[in-house]
């Protein structure tokens, strides 16, 4: 039996309707931008394996660093103990974030980094003796699949079975130049209750919502209003962090800096799971007390895993090489060129790009969104062309590893072109 056939008997896959889904493709090896399956086929990883990969797969430098680390220290409890990779990574992240940040809290993934941020915000207000209960979030947001993260996300097909179990959140439209006044007015009305603990957002790009992009200027204005009203701002950079948008962090496009930042995905170059919640000193200070109840009682078994921290350090080394930064710029330019070439195509509702992200929203006769059936045709079509693309409903997106070559970029652009022509 093949791996794929054995899988069908024992595995429950994420985000997959197993009754109707195509059989899973068993990957036996990955190198650079290429995935190799058990039947000898190869596929260009045009999604960076769910938005995580930065330097191509099994990059020898990261492999070497992880190998050295596991021979030295595999894992230890992170309460009462510490280690060099965790401290070093915290030092480097704080420097790289280049703002009013002073504390790194580790967890395991993007959803937990968001849970931690929300719990920090709620408990901050409890600890200072002025509890606040409301969160403001953006419509169509995605912040992960655990309960807190689902609560601050859009109520949609993903959350439907749980909607009445989620806590109440105020949702506002993503801020744009066109709705600026309306959004600012609405925001001011919402916060006039004085019960708002935090405003959470995916800065500039709503990834899971189909790579929808919005305005840095109005977002900066909202952050400023939060500062003036003592409301904690949380930037969920789980997707946008580490140059995905062209700059180191999407917050680097803003004129006002968020208080808390959530990081994961590309943090380790896409090799090992790790989540980070970055906090400023004023929040950390509110948890310092002789009263034990003010402690932040949150942690995971694998918090600050030394191998994950080492992978993140190695990924930062590679990210900061001129070669990598140049290629990120190159990808951004090529995306802009390709967008200009196709944007007036009659099958396209809108083409969007920012940094290494290219998104093409297709005009279908069905409703836009994740459940648009066209996605089921797209993945097999491109797999057949040796490309792995996984659309978000009617949005085809291309978020390559930063090491992708011009030739490899063109393979994907040409295939998208052809798909538009013949489908
Ligand atoms: C993917 C994602 C998450 C969830 O991260 P996981 O590691 O999948 O739990 C949270 N926020 C954003 C913006 C994401 O794109």
Coordinates of C-alpha atoms and ligand atoms in Angstrom, one line a residue:
X1 CA 0.0 0.0 0.0
X2 CA 1.1 3.5 -0.7
X3 CA 1.5 6.1 2.1
X4 CA -1.5 7.9 0.7
X5 CA -3.6 4.8 0.9
X6 CA -2.5 4.0 4.4
X7 CA -3.3 7.6 5.4
X8 CA -6.9 7.2 4.4
X9 CA -7.4 4.6 7.2
X10 CA -5.8 6.4 10.1
X11 CA -5.5 10.2 9.5
X12 CA -7.9 13.0 10.2
X13 CA -6.7 16.0 8.2
X14 CA -7.1 19.7 9.0
X15 CA -9.6 21.9 7.0
X16 CA -10.5 18.8 4.9
X17 CA -13.9 17.2 4.1
X18 CA -12.6 13.7 3.9
X19 CA -15.7 12.3 2.3
X20 CA -15.2 14.3 -0.9
X21 CA -11.6 15.4 -0.8
X22 CA -9.0 14.1 -3.3
X23 CA -6.7 11.6 -1.8
X24 CA -3.7 13.3 0.0
X25 CA -0.5 13.5 -1.9
X26 CA 2.3 11.9 0.1
X27 CA 5.5 14.0 0.1
X28 CA 8.7 12.1 0.7
X29 CA 11.2 14.8 0.3
X30 CA 11.4 18.6 -0.1
X31 CA 14.3 20.7 -1.3
X32 CA 14.4 24.4 -2.2
X33 CA 11.0 25.3 -3.6
X34 CA 10.2 21.8 -4.7
X35 CA 8.2 19.0 -3.1
X36 CA 8.7 15.4 -4.2
X37 CA 5.9 12.8 -3.9
X38 CA 6.0 9.1 -3.4
X39 CA 5.2 8.5 -7.1
X40 CA 8.2 10.5 -8.3
X41 CA 6.3 13.6 -9.2
X42 CA 7.5 17.1 -8.1
X43 CA 5.6 20.3 -7.3
X44 CA 6.7 23.8 -7.0
X45 CA 5.6 25.0 -3.5
X46 CA 3.8 28.2 -4.5
X47 CA 2.1 28.7 -1.1
X48 CA 5.3 28.3 1.0
X49 CA 3.5 25.4 2.7
X50 CA 0.6 27.3 4.2
X51 CA 2.6 30.6 4.4
X52 CA 5.4 29.4 6.6
X53 CA 8.5 28.8 4.4
X54 CA 11.1 31.5 3.9
X55 CA 14.3 29.9 2.6
X56 CA 13.2 26.9 0.7
X57 CA 12.8 23.5 2.3
X58 CA 15.4 21.7 4.4
X59 CA 17.8 24.6 4.0
X60 CA 21.3 23.2 4.9
X61 CA 22.2 26.1 7.2
X62 CA 19.0 25.7 9.3
X63 CA 19.4 21.9 9.3
X64 CA 22.9 22.2 10.5
X65 CA 22.0 24.6 13.4
X66 CA 19.0 22.4 14.5
X67 CA 21.3 19.3 14.4
X68 CA 24.0 21.0 16.5
X69 CA 21.3 22.2 19.0
X70 CA 19.6 18.8 19.5
X71 CA 23.0 17.2 20.3
X72 CA 23.5 19.9 23.0
X73 CA 20.0 20.5 24.5
X74 CA 16.7 19.1 23.1
X75 CA 14.1 20.5 25.4
X76 CA 13.6 21.7 29.0
X77 CA 10.8 23.2 31.1
X78 CA 10.8 27.0 30.7
X79 CA 9.5 27.9 34.1
X80 CA 12.4 28.2 36.5
X81 CA 14.8 27.4 33.7
X82 CA 16.1 29.3 30.7
X83 CA 18.5 28.7 27.8
X84 CA 20.7 30.6 25.3
X85 CA 18.6 30.1 22.1
X86 CA 15.4 31.5 23.9
X87 CA 17.3 34.5 25.3
X88 CA 19.3 35.2 22.2
X89 CA 16.1 35.0 20.0
X90 CA 14.3 37.4 22.4
X91 CA 17.2 39.9 22.2
X92 CA 17.3 39.7 18.4
X93 CA 13.5 40.0 18.0
X94 CA 13.3 43.0 20.3
X95 CA 16.1 44.7 18.3
X96 CA 14.5 43.8 14.9
X97 CA 11.0 45.0 16.0
X98 CA 12.7 48.4 16.6
X99 CA 10.0 49.9 18.9
X100 CA 8.8 50.1 22.4
X101 CA 9.0 46.4 23.0
X102 CA 10.8 44.7 25.8
X103 CA 9.3 41.2 26.6
X104 CA 9.0 38.1 24.5
X105 CA 6.4 35.4 25.6
X106 CA 6.8 32.1 23.8
X107 CA 4.2 29.6 22.8
X108 CA 3.7 27.0 20.0
X109 CA 1.8 28.5 17.1
X110 CA -0.1 31.4 15.7
X111 CA -3.4 30.7 17.5
X112 CA -1.6 30.4 20.9
X113 CA 0.3 33.7 20.2
X114 CA -3.1 35.3 19.8
X115 CA -4.6 33.6 22.9
X116 CA -1.7 34.9 24.9
X117 CA -2.1 38.5 23.5
X118 CA -5.8 38.5 24.4
X119 CA -5.3 37.1 27.9
X120 CA -2.5 39.6 28.5
X121 CA -4.8 42.4 27.5
X122 CA -7.8 41.3 29.6
X123 CA -5.6 40.5 32.6
X124 CA -3.7 43.8 32.3
X125 CA -6.9 45.7 33.0
X126 CA -7.9 43.3 35.8
X127 CA -4.4 43.7 37.4
X128 CA -4.5 47.5 37.4
X129 CA -7.9 47.3 39.0
X130 CA -10.1 48.5 36.1
X131 CA -11.4 45.5 34.3
X132 CA -12.5 45.9 30.7
X133 CA -14.4 43.2 28.8
X134 CA -14.7 44.3 25.1
X135 CA -12.5 43.7 22.1
X136 CA -12.7 45.4 18.8
X137 CA -11.7 43.4 15.7
X138 CA -12.0 43.7 12.0
X139 CA -14.8 42.1 9.9
X140 CA -13.6 39.0 8.0
X141 CA -10.6 38.6 10.4
X142 CA -8.8 35.3 10.9
X143 CA -6.7 34.9 14.0
X144 CA -6.6 31.1 14.4
X145 CA -8.7 28.2 15.5
X146 CA -8.7 28.1 19.3
X147 CA -11.6 29.6 21.1
X148 CA -10.2 33.0 21.9
X149 CA -8.8 33.3 18.4
X150 CA -12.1 32.2 16.9
X151 CA -13.9 34.7 19.0
X152 CA -12.0 37.7 17.6
X153 CA -12.4 36.2 14.0
X154 CA -15.2 36.5 11.6
X155 CA -18.3 34.4 12.3
X156 CA -18.3 32.2 9.2
X157 CA -18.4 28.6 8.0
X158 CA -15.3 27.8 10.1
X159 CA -16.8 29.0 13.3
X160 CA -20.5 28.1 12.7
X161 CA -20.8 25.1 15.1
X162 CA -19.4 27.2 17.9
X163 CA -20.8 30.7 17.4
X164 CA -22.9 30.8 20.5
X165 CA -19.9 29.7 22.6
X166 CA -17.7 32.6 21.5
X167 CA -17.3 35.8 23.5
X168 CA -18.8 39.0 22.1
X169 CA -16.6 41.2 20.0
X170 CA -17.4 44.4 18.1
X171 CA -16.5 44.1 14.4
X172 CA -15.7 47.1 12.2
X173 CA -14.9 47.2 8.5
X174 CA -11.3 47.1 7.5
X175 CA -10.2 50.8 7.3
X176 CA -9.7 52.3 3.9
X177 CA -9.5 55.8 2.5
X178 CA -13.0 55.4 1.2
X179 CA -14.6 54.6 4.6
X180 CA -12.2 56.5 6.7
X181 CA -14.6 59.0 8.3
X182 CA -17.3 56.4 8.9
X183 CA -14.9 54.0 10.5
X184 CA -13.3 56.6 12.8
X185 CA -16.8 57.7 13.9
X186 CA -17.9 54.2 14.5
X187 CA -14.7 53.5 16.5
X188 CA -15.2 56.5 18.7
X189 CA -18.7 55.5 19.4
X190 CA -17.7 52.0 20.4
X191 CA -14.9 53.1 22.7
X192 CA -17.1 55.7 24.4
X193 CA -18.4 52.9 26.7
X194 CA -14.9 52.8 28.2
X195 CA -15.0 49.0 28.3
X196 CA -12.7 48.3 25.4
X197 CA -9.6 46.3 26.4
X198 CA -8.0 45.8 23.0
X199 CA -8.2 46.4 19.3
X200 CA -6.8 43.4 17.3
X201 CA -6.1 43.4 13.6
X202 CA -4.0 41.7 10.9
X203 CA -2.0 44.7 9.7
X204 CA -2.6 45.6 6.0
X205 CA -3.4 42.1 4.8
X206 CA -6.3 39.8 5.8
X207 CA -4.7 36.6 4.7
X208 CA -7.3 33.9 5.2
X209 CA -9.9 36.3 4.0
X210 CA -8.4 36.0 0.5
X211 CA -5.4 38.3 0.9
X212 CA -7.6 41.3 1.2
X213 CA -5.5 44.5 1.6
X214 CA -6.3 47.7 3.3
X215 CA -5.0 51.1 4.3
X216 CA -2.0 51.8 6.5
X217 CA -2.9 55.5 7.1
X218 CA -6.4 54.9 8.5
X219 CA -5.1 52.0 10.6
X220 CA -2.5 54.2 12.0
X221 CA -5.2 56.7 12.9
X222 CA -7.2 54.0 14.8
X223 CA -4.0 53.0 16.7
X224 CA -3.5 56.6 17.7
X225 CA -7.1 56.8 19.0
X226 CA -6.4 53.7 21.0
X227 CA -3.3 55.2 22.5
X228 CA -5.2 58.3 23.5
X229 CA -7.8 56.2 25.2
X230 CA -5.6 53.7 26.9
X231 CA -6.8 50.8 24.7
X232 CA -4.2 48.0 24.0
X233 CA -3.5 47.4 20.3
X234 CA -2.6 43.9 19.1
X235 CA -1.1 43.4 15.7
X236 CA -1.5 39.8 14.6
X237 CA 1.6 39.5 12.3
X238 CA 1.5 35.7 12.3
X239 CA 1.2 35.8 8.5
X240 CA 2.6 39.3 7.7
X241 CA 5.8 39.1 9.8
X242 CA 9.3 38.5 8.5
X243 CA 9.2 40.2 5.1
X244 CA 6.0 38.6 3.7
X245 CA 4.8 42.1 2.9
X246 CA 8.2 43.4 1.7
X247 CA 9.2 45.1 5.0
X248 CA 10.4 43.2 8.0
X249 CA 6.9 43.6 9.6
X250 CA 3.7 45.0 8.3
X251 CA 3.7 47.4 11.2
X252 CA 6.7 49.0 9.6
X253 CA 4.3 50.6 7.1
X254 CA 2.4 52.3 10.0
X255 CA 3.1 55.7 11.5
X256 CA 1.8 54.4 14.9
X257 CA 3.1 51.3 16.5
X258 CA 0.9 48.6 18.1
X259 CA 1.5 47.6 21.7
X260 CA 1.5 43.8 21.3
X261 CA 2.7 41.8 18.3
X262 CA 1.9 38.1 17.5
X263 CA 4.4 36.2 15.5
X264 CA 4.6 32.6 14.2
X265 CA 4.6 30.9 10.7
X266 CA 7.8 32.3 9.0
X267 CA 9.4 32.9 12.4
X268 CA 11.4 29.6 12.2
X269 CA 11.8 29.9 8.4
X270 CA 8.9 27.4 8.3
X271 CA 10.8 24.5 9.8
X272 CA 9.5 24.0 13.4
X273 CA 6.5 25.3 15.3
X274 CA 6.9 28.4 17.5
X275 CA 4.7 31.3 18.6
X276 CA 5.8 34.6 20.0
X277 CA 3.8 37.3 21.7
X278 CA 5.8 40.6 22.1
X279 CA 4.8 43.0 24.9
X280 CA 5.9 46.4 26.0
X281 CA 7.2 47.1 29.5
X282 CA 4.1 48.8 30.7
X283 CA 2.0 45.6 30.3
X284 CA 4.7 43.4 31.8
X285 CA 5.0 45.7 34.8
X286 CA 1.3 45.3 35.5
X287 CA 1.9 41.6 36.2
X288 CA 4.7 42.3 38.8
X289 CA 3.3 42.0 42.3
X290 CA 3.5 40.3 45.6
X291 CA 0.0 39.2 44.9
X292 CA 0.3 35.8 43.3
X293 CA -3.1 36.3 41.6
X294 CA -1.5 38.9 39.3
X295 CA 0.8 36.3 37.7
X296 CA 0.3 35.4 34.1
X297 CA -0.8 31.8 34.5
X298 CA -0.2 30.6 31.0
X299 CA 2.3 28.2 29.4
X300 CA 2.6 25.2 27.2
X301 CA 4.7 22.1 27.6
X302 CA 6.9 23.0 24.6
X303 CA 7.2 26.8 25.4
X304 CA 10.4 28.2 24.0
X305 CA 11.6 24.8 22.7
X306 CA 15.3 25.2 22.1
X307 CA 15.2 23.6 18.6
X308 CA 12.5 25.9 17.5
X309 CA 14.3 29.0 18.9
X310 CA 17.5 27.8 17.2
X311 CA 15.6 27.4 13.9
X312 CA 14.3 31.0 14.3
X313 CA 17.8 32.3 14.9
X314 CA 19.1 30.5 11.9
X315 CA 16.2 31.9 9.8
X316 CA 17.0 35.4 11.0
X317 CA 20.6 35.0 9.9
X318 CA 19.5 34.0 6.4
X319 CA 16.8 36.7 6.3
X320 CA 19.3 39.4 7.0
X321 CA 21.7 38.4 4.3
X322 CA 21.7 40.9 1.4
X323 CA 21.0 38.1 -1.0
X324 CA 17.7 37.3 0.7
X325 CA 16.6 40.9 1.0
X326 CA 17.4 41.5 -2.7
X327 CA 15.4 38.5 -3.7
X328 CA 12.4 39.7 -1.7
X329 CA 12.6 43.0 -3.6
X330 CA 12.9 41.1 -6.8
X331 CA 9.8 39.0 -6.1
X332 CA 7.9 42.1 -5.2
X333 CA 8.8 43.7 -8.5
X334 CA 7.9 40.6 -10.5
X335 CA 4.6 40.4 -8.8
X336 CA 3.8 44.0 -9.6
X337 CA 4.7 43.4 -13.3
X338 CA 2.6 40.3 -13.5
X339 CA -0.3 42.0 -11.8
X340 CA -0.1 44.9 -14.4
X341 CA -0.1 42.2 -17.2
X342 CA -3.3 40.4 -16.1
X343 CA -5.4 42.9 -14.0
X344 CA -7.8 43.8 -16.8
X345 CA -8.5 40.1 -17.7
X346 CA -12.3 39.6 -17.8
X347 CA -12.1 36.6 -15.5
X348 CA -10.4 38.7 -12.8
X349 CA -12.4 40.8 -10.2
X350 CA -9.3 42.2 -8.6
X351 CA -5.6 41.5 -8.6
X352 CA -3.6 42.6 -5.5
X353 CA 0.0 42.5 -4.5
X354 CA 2.1 43.6 -1.5
X355 CA 5.7 42.5 -1.1
X356 CA 5.9 38.7 -1.8
X357 CA 2.1 38.3 -1.8
X358 CA 0.2 38.1 -5.1
X359 CA -3.6 37.5 -5.0
X360 CA -6.0 37.1 -7.9
X361 CA -9.6 37.2 -7.1
X362 CA -11.6 35.4 -9.8
X363 CA -14.9 36.5 -11.2
X364 CA -17.1 33.4 -10.9
X365 CA -20.9 33.1 -11.0
X366 CA -20.8 32.0 -7.4
X367 CA -20.4 34.0 -4.2
X368 CA -16.9 35.1 -3.4
X369 CA -15.4 33.3 -0.4
X370 CA -13.6 30.3 0.9
X371 CA -16.4 27.9 -0.1
X372 CA -16.5 29.0 -3.7
X373 CA -16.3 25.6 -5.6
X374 CA -13.8 26.8 -8.2
X375 CA -11.0 26.1 -5.7
X376 CA -11.7 22.4 -6.1
X377 CA -10.8 22.7 -9.8
X378 CA -7.7 24.9 -9.3
X379 CA -5.5 22.7 -7.1
X380 CA -5.7 19.6 -9.4
X381 CA -5.2 21.7 -12.5
X382 CA -1.9 23.2 -11.2
X383 CA -0.7 19.9 -9.6
X384 CA -0.9 18.5 -13.1
X385 CA 1.4 21.3 -14.1
X386 CA 3.8 20.5 -11.3
X387 CA 2.8 23.5 -9.2
X388 CA 1.2 23.4 -5.7
X389 CA -1.3 26.2 -5.4
X390 CA -4.1 26.1 -2.8
X391 CA -6.6 28.9 -3.5
X392 CA -8.8 30.5 -0.8
X393 CA -12.1 29.9 -2.5
X394 CA -12.1 32.1 -5.7
X395 CA -8.8 33.7 -4.8
X396 CA -5.6 32.3 -6.3
X397 CA -2.6 33.4 -4.3
X398 CA 1.1 33.0 -4.8
X399 CA 3.3 33.5 -1.7
X400 CA 6.6 31.8 -2.7
X401 CA 9.6 31.0 -0.5
X402 CA 12.0 34.0 -0.6
X403 CA 14.7 31.9 -2.4
X404 CA 12.6 31.3 -5.5
X405 CA 14.4 31.9 -8.8
X406 CA 13.2 34.0 -11.7
X407 CA 12.7 30.9 -13.7
X408 CA 10.6 29.3 -11.0
X409 CA 8.5 32.5 -10.6
X410 CA 7.9 32.4 -14.4
X411 CA 6.7 28.8 -14.2
X412 CA 3.9 29.9 -11.9
X413 CA 3.0 33.1 -13.7
X414 CA 2.9 31.3 -17.0
X415 CA 0.7 28.6 -15.6
X416 CA -1.7 31.2 -14.1
X417 CA -1.8 32.9 -17.5
X418 CA -2.6 29.7 -19.2
X419 CA -5.3 28.8 -16.7
X420 CA -7.0 32.2 -17.3
X421 CA -6.8 31.6 -21.0
X422 CA -8.3 28.1 -21.2
X423 CA -10.7 27.9 -18.3
Ligands
LIG1 C1 -2.3 31.3 10.3 C2 -2.8 32.4 11.1 C3 -3.0 32.3 12.5 C4 -3.1 30.9 13.2 O1 -1.8 30.4 13.2 P1 -1.7 28.8 13.5 O2 -0.2 28.6 13.6 O3 -2.2 28.1 12.3 O4 -2.4 28.5 14.7 C5 -3.3 33.4 13.2 N1 -3.4 34.6 12.7 C6 -3.1 34.8 11.4 C7 -3.1 36.2 10.8 C8 -2.8 33.7 10.6 O5 -2.6 33.9 9.2

